[in-house]
XYZ file of C-alpha atoms in Angstrom:
559
model
C 0.000 0.000 0.000
C 1.419 3.382 -1.002
C 1.691 6.322 1.383
C -1.104 8.158 -0.416
C -3.318 5.093 -0.183
C -2.567 4.832 3.525
C -3.535 8.456 4.067
C -6.747 7.948 2.125
C -7.598 4.842 4.158
C -6.886 6.705 7.380
C -9.260 9.509 6.396
C -12.007 7.073 5.344
C -11.774 4.698 8.280
C -10.415 6.788 11.106
C -13.333 5.974 13.386
C -14.290 2.592 11.996
C -15.243 -0.092 14.479
C -15.008 -3.851 14.450
C -16.892 -6.434 16.454
C -18.622 -8.903 14.181
C -19.337 -6.182 11.672
C -16.322 -6.253 9.400
C -14.113 -3.362 10.528
C -12.062 -1.788 7.801
C -14.623 -1.921 5.006
C -15.821 1.645 5.329
C -15.063 2.963 1.830
C -17.779 4.438 -0.389
C -17.314 1.894 -3.184
C -19.962 -0.839 -3.213
C -19.847 -4.427 -4.337
C -21.770 -7.694 -4.479
C -22.823 -9.299 -1.211
C -22.164 -13.024 -0.835
C -23.478 -15.205 1.965
C -22.420 -18.585 3.316
C -23.677 -20.502 6.337
C -26.993 -21.484 7.880
C -30.422 -20.395 6.690
C -32.671 -21.996 9.339
C -32.951 -18.878 11.452
C -35.332 -20.416 14.016
C -32.946 -23.248 14.905
C -29.429 -21.908 14.339
C -27.345 -21.925 17.503
C -29.934 -23.906 19.418
C -30.161 -27.477 20.615
C -32.887 -28.742 18.324
C -33.527 -32.396 17.457
C -32.708 -32.864 13.800
C -30.535 -29.739 13.517
C -30.610 -26.977 10.928
C -31.098 -27.637 7.220
C -30.544 -25.736 3.990
C -26.993 -24.573 4.724
C -25.195 -22.598 2.009
C -21.686 -24.042 2.178
C -20.249 -21.921 -0.646
C -20.477 -18.126 -1.164
C -23.938 -17.462 -2.562
C -25.651 -14.370 -3.943
C -28.910 -13.245 -2.351
C -31.709 -12.460 -4.804
C -32.778 -9.024 -3.432
C -29.166 -7.762 -3.452
C -28.072 -9.062 -6.860
C -26.589 -6.019 -8.609
C -27.021 -3.769 -5.541
C -23.895 -1.850 -4.536
C -23.401 -2.947 -0.928
C -20.675 -1.042 0.920
C -20.897 -2.412 4.477
C -22.146 -5.543 6.241
C -22.536 -6.326 9.923
C -23.439 -9.141 12.263
C -22.247 -10.282 15.681
C -20.565 -13.291 17.253
C -23.754 -14.193 19.147
C -26.200 -12.893 16.519
C -28.468 -14.742 14.117
C -29.426 -11.717 12.045
C -27.646 -9.492 9.532
C -27.434 -5.906 8.301
C -26.266 -4.635 4.925
C -25.873 -0.996 3.848
C -25.737 0.092 0.221
C -23.990 3.131 -1.239
C -27.252 5.093 -1.200
C -27.569 4.673 2.566
C -30.405 2.143 2.506
C -30.444 -0.359 5.371
C -31.333 -4.017 4.740
C -31.909 -6.546 7.530
C -32.755 -10.250 7.592
C -32.565 -13.312 9.835
C -34.048 -14.090 13.251
C -36.520 -11.514 14.508
C -38.089 -12.790 17.736
C -37.136 -9.597 19.573
C -37.840 -7.180 16.735
C -34.116 -6.881 15.999
C -34.748 -6.410 12.254
C -36.530 -3.080 12.798
C -39.599 -3.768 10.657
C -42.118 -3.175 13.432
C -42.946 -6.874 13.847
C -41.437 -10.185 14.949
C -41.491 -11.986 11.589
C -38.350 -13.776 10.467
C -36.947 -12.656 7.109
C -35.022 -15.171 5.038
C -33.883 -12.496 2.557
C -32.629 -8.896 2.905
C -35.485 -6.440 3.411
C -35.227 -2.638 3.471
C -36.003 -1.051 6.861
C -38.644 1.349 5.598
C -38.711 3.481 8.747
C -35.087 4.467 8.108
C -35.626 5.308 4.432
C -35.445 9.085 4.981
C -31.941 8.750 6.479
C -28.650 7.819 4.897
C -27.267 5.023 7.070
C -23.465 4.838 7.057
C -22.703 2.497 9.988
C -24.450 -0.432 11.648
C -23.757 -3.054 14.274
C -25.524 -6.100 15.618
C -25.841 -7.563 19.113
C -27.393 -10.819 20.143
C -30.934 -9.510 19.889
C -30.579 -5.835 18.993
C -29.317 -3.584 16.197
C -27.870 -0.064 16.197
C -27.332 2.149 13.133
C -25.676 5.531 12.543
C -26.756 8.156 10.019
C -24.605 10.403 7.893
C -25.515 13.448 10.007
C -24.471 11.848 13.325
C -27.764 10.453 14.587
C -28.115 6.926 15.960
C -31.148 4.628 15.990
C -31.658 1.261 17.644
C -34.235 -1.543 17.747
C -34.719 -4.999 19.228
C -34.255 -6.309 22.762
C -33.883 -3.618 25.426
C -34.063 -5.614 28.651
C -30.677 -4.308 29.784
C -30.969 -0.830 28.269
C -28.687 -1.763 25.348
C -30.714 0.373 22.918
C -29.507 3.526 24.656
C -32.914 5.189 24.691
C -32.803 5.998 28.408
C -35.574 3.567 29.268
C -36.076 -0.155 29.899
C -39.864 0.123 30.123
C -40.431 -1.963 26.995
C -38.210 -5.019 26.705
C -38.815 -5.272 22.956
C -38.714 -2.322 20.553
C -39.396 -3.602 17.001
C -39.150 -0.171 15.353
C -36.169 2.220 15.209
C -35.883 4.595 18.165
C -33.395 7.477 18.570
C -30.448 6.857 20.892
C -29.500 9.482 23.467
C -26.122 10.221 21.857
C -25.158 13.187 19.684
C -22.570 13.620 16.931
C -22.171 9.853 16.562
C -19.411 8.587 14.290
C -19.828 4.861 14.913
C -21.683 2.311 17.047
C -20.614 -1.240 17.896
C -22.609 -3.871 19.764
C -21.665 -6.616 22.169
C -24.156 -9.341 23.029
C -26.230 -7.202 25.414
C -24.520 -3.810 25.377
C -23.624 -1.053 22.943
C -20.660 1.293 22.485
C -20.959 4.601 20.636
C -18.120 6.755 19.348
C -18.815 10.472 19.281
C -17.005 13.588 18.103
C -18.117 15.450 21.242
C -15.025 16.655 23.069
C -14.450 14.767 26.331
C -17.075 12.146 25.480
C -15.531 10.268 22.572
C -16.854 6.895 23.773
C -20.135 6.102 25.541
C -21.671 2.790 26.618
C -25.065 1.434 27.703
C -26.584 -1.949 28.451
C -25.628 -4.917 30.615
C -22.718 -4.116 32.983
C -22.249 -7.671 34.297
C -18.540 -8.187 33.592
C -17.529 -4.545 33.577
C -17.770 -4.346 29.782
C -19.278 -0.859 30.010
C -15.983 0.437 31.430
C -17.479 2.467 34.294
C -15.631 0.721 37.131
C -18.561 -1.383 38.335
C -20.699 -4.334 37.339
C -23.807 -2.889 39.089
C -24.379 -6.194 40.873
C -27.013 -6.566 43.590
C -29.111 -9.241 45.272
C -32.368 -9.735 43.448
C -34.160 -10.374 46.748
C -33.190 -9.719 50.341
C -33.787 -13.349 51.238
C -32.044 -14.741 48.158
C -28.476 -15.132 46.924
C -29.579 -14.722 43.320
C -27.601 -11.903 41.748
C -28.850 -9.348 39.273
C -27.236 -6.458 37.405
C -28.733 -3.010 37.220
C -29.139 -1.967 33.564
C -27.486 1.159 32.177
C -30.164 2.469 29.769
C -28.672 5.919 29.201
C -25.377 6.094 27.262
C -22.640 7.247 29.619
C -19.164 8.498 28.742
C -16.224 6.424 30.022
C -14.266 8.618 32.421
C -10.925 6.936 31.617
C -11.046 8.435 28.116
C -12.133 11.935 29.140
C -8.828 13.397 27.926
C -8.322 10.973 25.044
C -10.036 10.419 21.710
C -11.142 6.896 20.843
C -11.114 6.267 17.092
C -11.765 2.518 16.812
C -13.722 0.002 18.838
C -14.713 -3.661 18.619
C -16.912 -5.762 20.895
C -17.053 -9.453 21.662
C -19.779 -11.163 23.670
C -18.879 -9.441 26.942
C -15.630 -7.589 26.293
C -14.497 -4.457 24.476
C -11.363 -3.431 22.539
C -10.674 0.235 21.798
C -7.892 2.219 20.098
C -7.189 5.880 20.808
C -5.854 8.505 18.419
C -2.262 7.757 19.513
C -2.527 4.114 18.453
C -2.714 2.683 21.991
C -4.975 -0.336 22.561
C -7.239 -0.762 25.604
C -9.418 -3.714 26.610
C -11.947 -4.318 29.367
C -14.821 -6.619 30.353
C -14.836 -10.397 30.714
C -11.282 -11.772 30.911
C -11.761 -15.505 30.365
C -9.345 -17.316 28.004
C -7.077 -14.276 27.900
C -9.250 -12.355 25.449
C -8.212 -9.055 27.052
C -4.515 -9.669 26.336
C -3.219 -8.922 29.845
C -1.588 -12.311 30.526
C -4.271 -13.143 33.094
C -7.920 -14.195 33.116
C -9.156 -11.314 35.205
C -12.230 -9.220 34.491
C -11.443 -5.563 33.959
C -14.085 -2.994 34.942
C -12.225 -0.018 33.484
C -10.182 0.231 30.270
C -6.688 -1.213 30.698
C -3.775 -0.545 28.371
C -2.485 -3.564 26.417
C 1.271 -3.440 26.989
C 2.308 -5.042 23.701
C 1.070 -2.106 21.612
C 3.285 0.697 22.887
C 6.541 2.439 21.981
C 7.454 1.254 18.483
C 4.416 -0.985 18.025
C 1.480 1.402 18.257
C -1.357 0.822 15.812
C -1.290 2.807 12.553
C -4.297 4.954 11.530
C -5.499 2.322 9.025
C -5.351 -0.567 11.531
C -8.069 -3.202 11.523
C -9.602 -4.085 14.900
C -11.868 -7.073 15.502
C -13.347 -9.111 18.347
C -15.004 -12.514 18.470
C -16.862 -14.382 21.177
C -13.690 -15.426 23.003
C -10.863 -13.590 21.246
C -9.593 -10.269 19.932
C -7.457 -9.175 16.986
C -5.842 -6.141 15.377
C -3.271 -5.276 12.737
C -0.118 -3.604 14.029
C 2.802 -1.944 12.291
C 3.486 -3.277 8.802
C -0.005 -4.788 8.668
C 0.921 -7.779 10.841
C -2.165 -9.444 12.332
C -2.071 -10.044 16.088
C -4.601 -12.246 17.889
C -5.210 -13.267 21.493
C -7.722 -15.280 23.527
C -9.288 -18.622 22.626
C -8.767 -19.037 18.893
C -9.590 -22.731 18.452
C -11.785 -25.322 20.098
C -8.608 -27.202 21.088
C -5.117 -26.141 22.091
C -3.786 -23.479 24.410
C -5.295 -20.026 24.768
C -3.197 -17.013 23.771
C -3.009 -14.928 26.953
C -1.408 -11.940 25.223
C -1.250 -10.657 21.606
C 0.835 -12.817 19.300
C 1.474 -12.392 15.572
C -0.424 -14.822 13.365
C 2.462 -15.889 11.169
C 0.228 -17.567 8.567
C -0.916 -14.116 7.443
C 2.431 -12.295 7.603
C 2.981 -10.170 4.514
C -0.708 -9.977 3.578
C -2.381 -6.588 3.142
C -5.408 -7.074 5.405
C -8.258 -4.680 4.631
C -11.082 -6.069 6.767
C -11.710 -8.807 9.315
C -14.589 -10.225 11.344
C -14.892 -13.009 13.898
C -17.919 -15.096 14.822
C -18.426 -17.559 17.611
C -15.352 -19.602 16.685
C -14.574 -18.710 13.075
C -12.809 -15.833 11.333
C -12.998 -14.235 7.875
C -10.408 -11.852 6.418
C -10.274 -9.821 3.237
C -6.627 -9.493 2.181
C -4.963 -8.575 -1.130
C -7.103 -10.241 -3.815
C -8.270 -13.132 -1.646
C -10.822 -14.094 0.966
C -9.337 -16.110 3.830
C -11.269 -18.007 6.493
C -10.600 -20.499 9.262
C -11.980 -21.861 12.500
C -14.631 -24.261 13.733
C -17.676 -24.281 11.457
C -21.173 -25.616 12.088
C -23.168 -24.568 9.027
C -20.647 -24.108 6.202
C -19.776 -20.547 7.207
C -16.166 -20.884 6.013
C -17.378 -21.075 2.407
C -15.136 -23.923 1.255
C -17.916 -25.494 -0.810
C -19.593 -28.931 -0.790
C -16.345 -30.721 -1.630
C -14.146 -28.704 0.720
C -13.348 -29.334 4.335
C -15.880 -28.248 6.928
C -13.479 -26.636 9.398
C -9.881 -25.485 9.271
C -7.457 -24.962 12.146
C -5.302 -22.626 10.037
C -6.113 -19.736 7.660
C -7.123 -21.034 4.235
C -8.140 -19.257 1.045
C -11.716 -19.547 -0.169
C -10.797 -20.865 -3.601
C -13.953 -19.804 -5.423
C -13.235 -16.167 -4.475
C -9.534 -16.207 -5.322
C -8.584 -13.127 -7.314
C -11.498 -11.065 -5.995
C -11.167 -7.915 -3.876
C -13.050 -8.256 -0.586
C -14.150 -4.848 0.708
C -16.228 -5.727 3.797
C -16.894 -8.825 5.893
C -19.173 -9.757 8.768
C -19.543 -12.878 10.896
C -22.524 -14.096 12.893
C -23.326 -17.251 14.791
C -22.974 -19.793 11.984
C -22.683 -17.599 8.888
C -20.434 -15.157 7.047
C -21.121 -12.046 4.961
C -18.616 -11.100 2.259
C -18.705 -8.089 -0.076
C -16.572 -8.384 -3.231
C -15.629 -5.665 -5.684
C -17.202 -6.338 -9.089
C -14.454 -4.548 -11.040
C -11.987 -7.428 -10.840
C -14.510 -10.268 -10.479
C -15.209 -10.470 -14.193
C -18.041 -12.827 -15.064
C -17.212 -15.199 -12.208
C -20.008 -13.746 -10.082
C -22.464 -15.040 -12.668
C -21.248 -18.559 -11.954
C -22.262 -18.374 -8.287
C -25.593 -19.689 -7.076
C -28.416 -17.279 -6.225
C -30.476 -17.934 -3.105
C -34.181 -17.138 -3.366
C -34.992 -17.622 0.293
C -37.196 -20.057 2.141
C -40.814 -19.422 1.064
C -42.161 -21.323 4.049
C -40.600 -18.824 6.455
C -42.043 -15.677 4.865
C -45.119 -14.105 6.386
C -45.224 -16.502 9.300
C -45.001 -14.801 12.672
C -42.440 -16.387 14.965
C -43.449 -15.035 18.331
C -41.670 -16.343 21.389
C -44.317 -18.908 22.276
C -44.940 -19.996 18.723
C -41.234 -20.373 18.077
C -40.769 -22.459 21.209
C -43.571 -24.752 20.081
C -42.162 -24.979 16.556
C -38.649 -25.870 17.645
C -40.021 -28.462 20.047
C -42.820 -30.061 18.084
C -41.997 -29.823 14.409
C -38.707 -31.734 14.270
C -39.724 -34.054 17.076
C -43.012 -35.061 15.460
C -41.233 -36.412 12.403
C -38.759 -38.284 14.552
C -41.555 -39.634 16.738
C -43.416 -40.912 13.694
C -40.354 -42.805 12.522
C -39.765 -44.202 15.997
C -43.379 -45.358 16.262
C -43.024 -47.203 12.968
C -39.896 -48.956 14.171
C -41.575 -49.774 17.455
C -44.248 -51.725 15.593
C -41.602 -53.735 13.771
C -39.267 -54.408 16.672
C -39.604 -55.610 20.191
C -37.943 -52.772 22.012
C -36.076 -53.679 25.139
C -36.594 -51.945 28.450
C -33.450 -49.929 27.870
C -34.855 -48.550 24.631
C -38.045 -47.500 26.392
C -35.960 -45.652 28.964
C -34.163 -43.992 26.099
C -37.488 -42.707 24.782
C -38.101 -41.077 28.155
C -34.633 -39.529 27.991
C -35.321 -38.031 24.574
C -38.587 -36.606 25.884
C -36.594 -34.926 28.637
C -34.369 -33.429 25.943
C -37.412 -32.101 24.112
C -38.601 -30.383 27.275
C -35.161 -28.857 27.651
C -35.340 -27.618 24.057
C -38.593 -25.878 24.822
C -36.961 -24.188 27.794
C -33.976 -23.176 25.655
C -36.167 -21.517 23.037
C -38.665 -19.790 25.281
C -37.367 -16.376 24.332
C -34.952 -15.983 27.231
C -32.049 -13.784 26.258
C -29.545 -16.231 27.729
C -30.387 -19.084 25.333
C -27.072 -19.129 23.552
C -24.639 -18.188 26.302
C -23.270 -19.888 29.361
C -22.666 -18.257 32.734
C -19.340 -16.842 31.558
C -20.914 -14.985 28.666
C -19.411 -17.307 26.075
C -21.589 -18.532 23.255
C -22.261 -22.231 23.702
C -20.693 -24.353 21.000
C -23.108 -27.227 21.110
C -26.397 -25.666 20.250
C -26.454 -28.197 17.459
C -27.886 -31.607 18.511
C -26.102 -32.357 21.751
C -23.352 -34.970 21.683
C -22.883 -35.046 25.414
C -24.715 -37.974 26.957
C -27.554 -37.771 24.443
C -26.325 -39.838 21.541
C -25.768 -36.791 19.239
C -24.753 -37.546 15.679
C -27.554 -35.541 14.125
C -30.315 -37.242 16.066
C -29.455 -40.817 15.017
C -30.006 -43.246 17.832
C -29.578 -46.846 18.754
C -26.226 -47.447 17.064
C -24.052 -50.128 18.574
C -26.828 -52.117 20.308
C -27.503 -55.729 19.265
C -30.958 -56.530 17.991
C -33.322 -57.958 20.556
C -33.467 -61.288 18.703
C -29.699 -61.638 18.890
C -29.548 -61.347 22.661
C -29.292 -64.629 24.473
C -32.232 -65.708 26.588
C -30.135 -65.494 29.747
C -28.647 -62.092 29.022
C -30.252 -59.084 30.588
C -30.527 -56.014 28.366
C -27.961 -53.315 29.092
C -29.212 -50.492 31.241
C -29.819 -47.160 29.614
C -26.487 -45.985 31.064
C -27.331 -42.353 30.794
C -24.263 -40.298 30.087
C -21.941 -43.337 30.045
C -19.949 -44.726 27.178
C -21.247 -42.244 24.658
C -18.695 -40.563 22.477
C -18.936 -37.549 20.285
C -19.644 -39.738 17.291
C -23.131 -40.290 18.637
C -22.645 -44.031 19.283
C -23.947 -45.318 22.554
C -22.287 -47.696 24.980
C -20.719 -50.936 23.777
C -23.209 -53.837 23.528
C -23.313 -56.323 26.325
C -22.151 -54.002 29.101
C -23.917 -54.559 32.401
């Protein structure tokens, strides 16, 4: 990159933010949006019998955005909905909508991008996505939000209504950017002395105000609760500094000031804060690695995933820290990712446990995938421990990327794509999901009954053909217990997809822990009833014993 190009990038992206929203893709030039990952919005990220279907395992064009000049995309590491902005400032949203997070004034899922009509009189230039809420920024410095507001994450100053399905103005002025964590929001402002403001859930100190606002829910109970912060509040630590970049993970925040210094705060598990310890930080703390001769340049890319953080330092070198893979040691402080040394990284986003990068004329992805979000295609590998090029996009310029829970958004420049875009598939959506309201109760019933009914029918047929043993009958009871648990998981509670540490659960696919996983297949490894000797007692159900991740149950004949 030439010096003039660097200066131009610095001017365009000086206050860009990361999170799951593809930091670094803030230029005015638009391109074609490509999508890969899951399409079953009601079931993605949830423990549902039968799992999600209809995954797009290769980059795919979306019918409403074919030929539309998209300049920015956003999602979040715990989110199952998406935002795309075109060069005209129109805002498109699609995905899960149980909490009104799509901004259309209802709770209907959208399988394809749909313009948010209530924002049509504004030119939207920035957007970010939390678990169940969305925040956008207009060209003239206004900010609007919609979706779940239980913790005050919409920044409207009120928590009276838990769900706000239509855009509402945030109580922040002169906004330059907004970035969302799972249940909180960070705004950047050009107001002197208040360059960064936060609102929402303060549980792990991710708001940066020196407290987690914890209290006992009842005098006679040890149950803890956290007082919401519904009004955006400036972080005192930065009162004499100017924050120019910010990225949010599930419950942690990464920020860069105008001098190139990096600060992190919030939940410290797995070393995602980069301080060589797993300690929660309630106020911004300087990351020691990025000082002296290693401060971040103006065009640096900053990103945060569910359990990790990343940024580009001097020379464009990518540094990462936290939990990067499902196996192996955590990186307790920033380390250079040598696989990407020498690459000119323009944009990056991280999901629950996968990463997508736009660099040079390639799209690079890696991590643990559940729904084909790495885009390697039907013949490619499902997951990758190391960065790997998405072959079908080789030679294309990626201008913006976004990652959600089980999907990736990629914007490619048409100028050097030639006619190769015409060779990609076009997704027309799921007709069965359009116009059907997915309210909390209805969705809970759907996720419980619909997949289970089909399975139950098949099991009833087998039961008529076979003489099930007592152990198999106990197994039926166990599966029923699972179904009840599924209903509890999908009852609309905002904590569905996170554990107590604020980390997104990797296992919201059919459980493989003590439940015979393997996509819902059951009964493998047991001898037929006719083959058992007359003197042999059937093996007990052995709940939770001898069941591996492959979904096979205990070895036959065990007593």
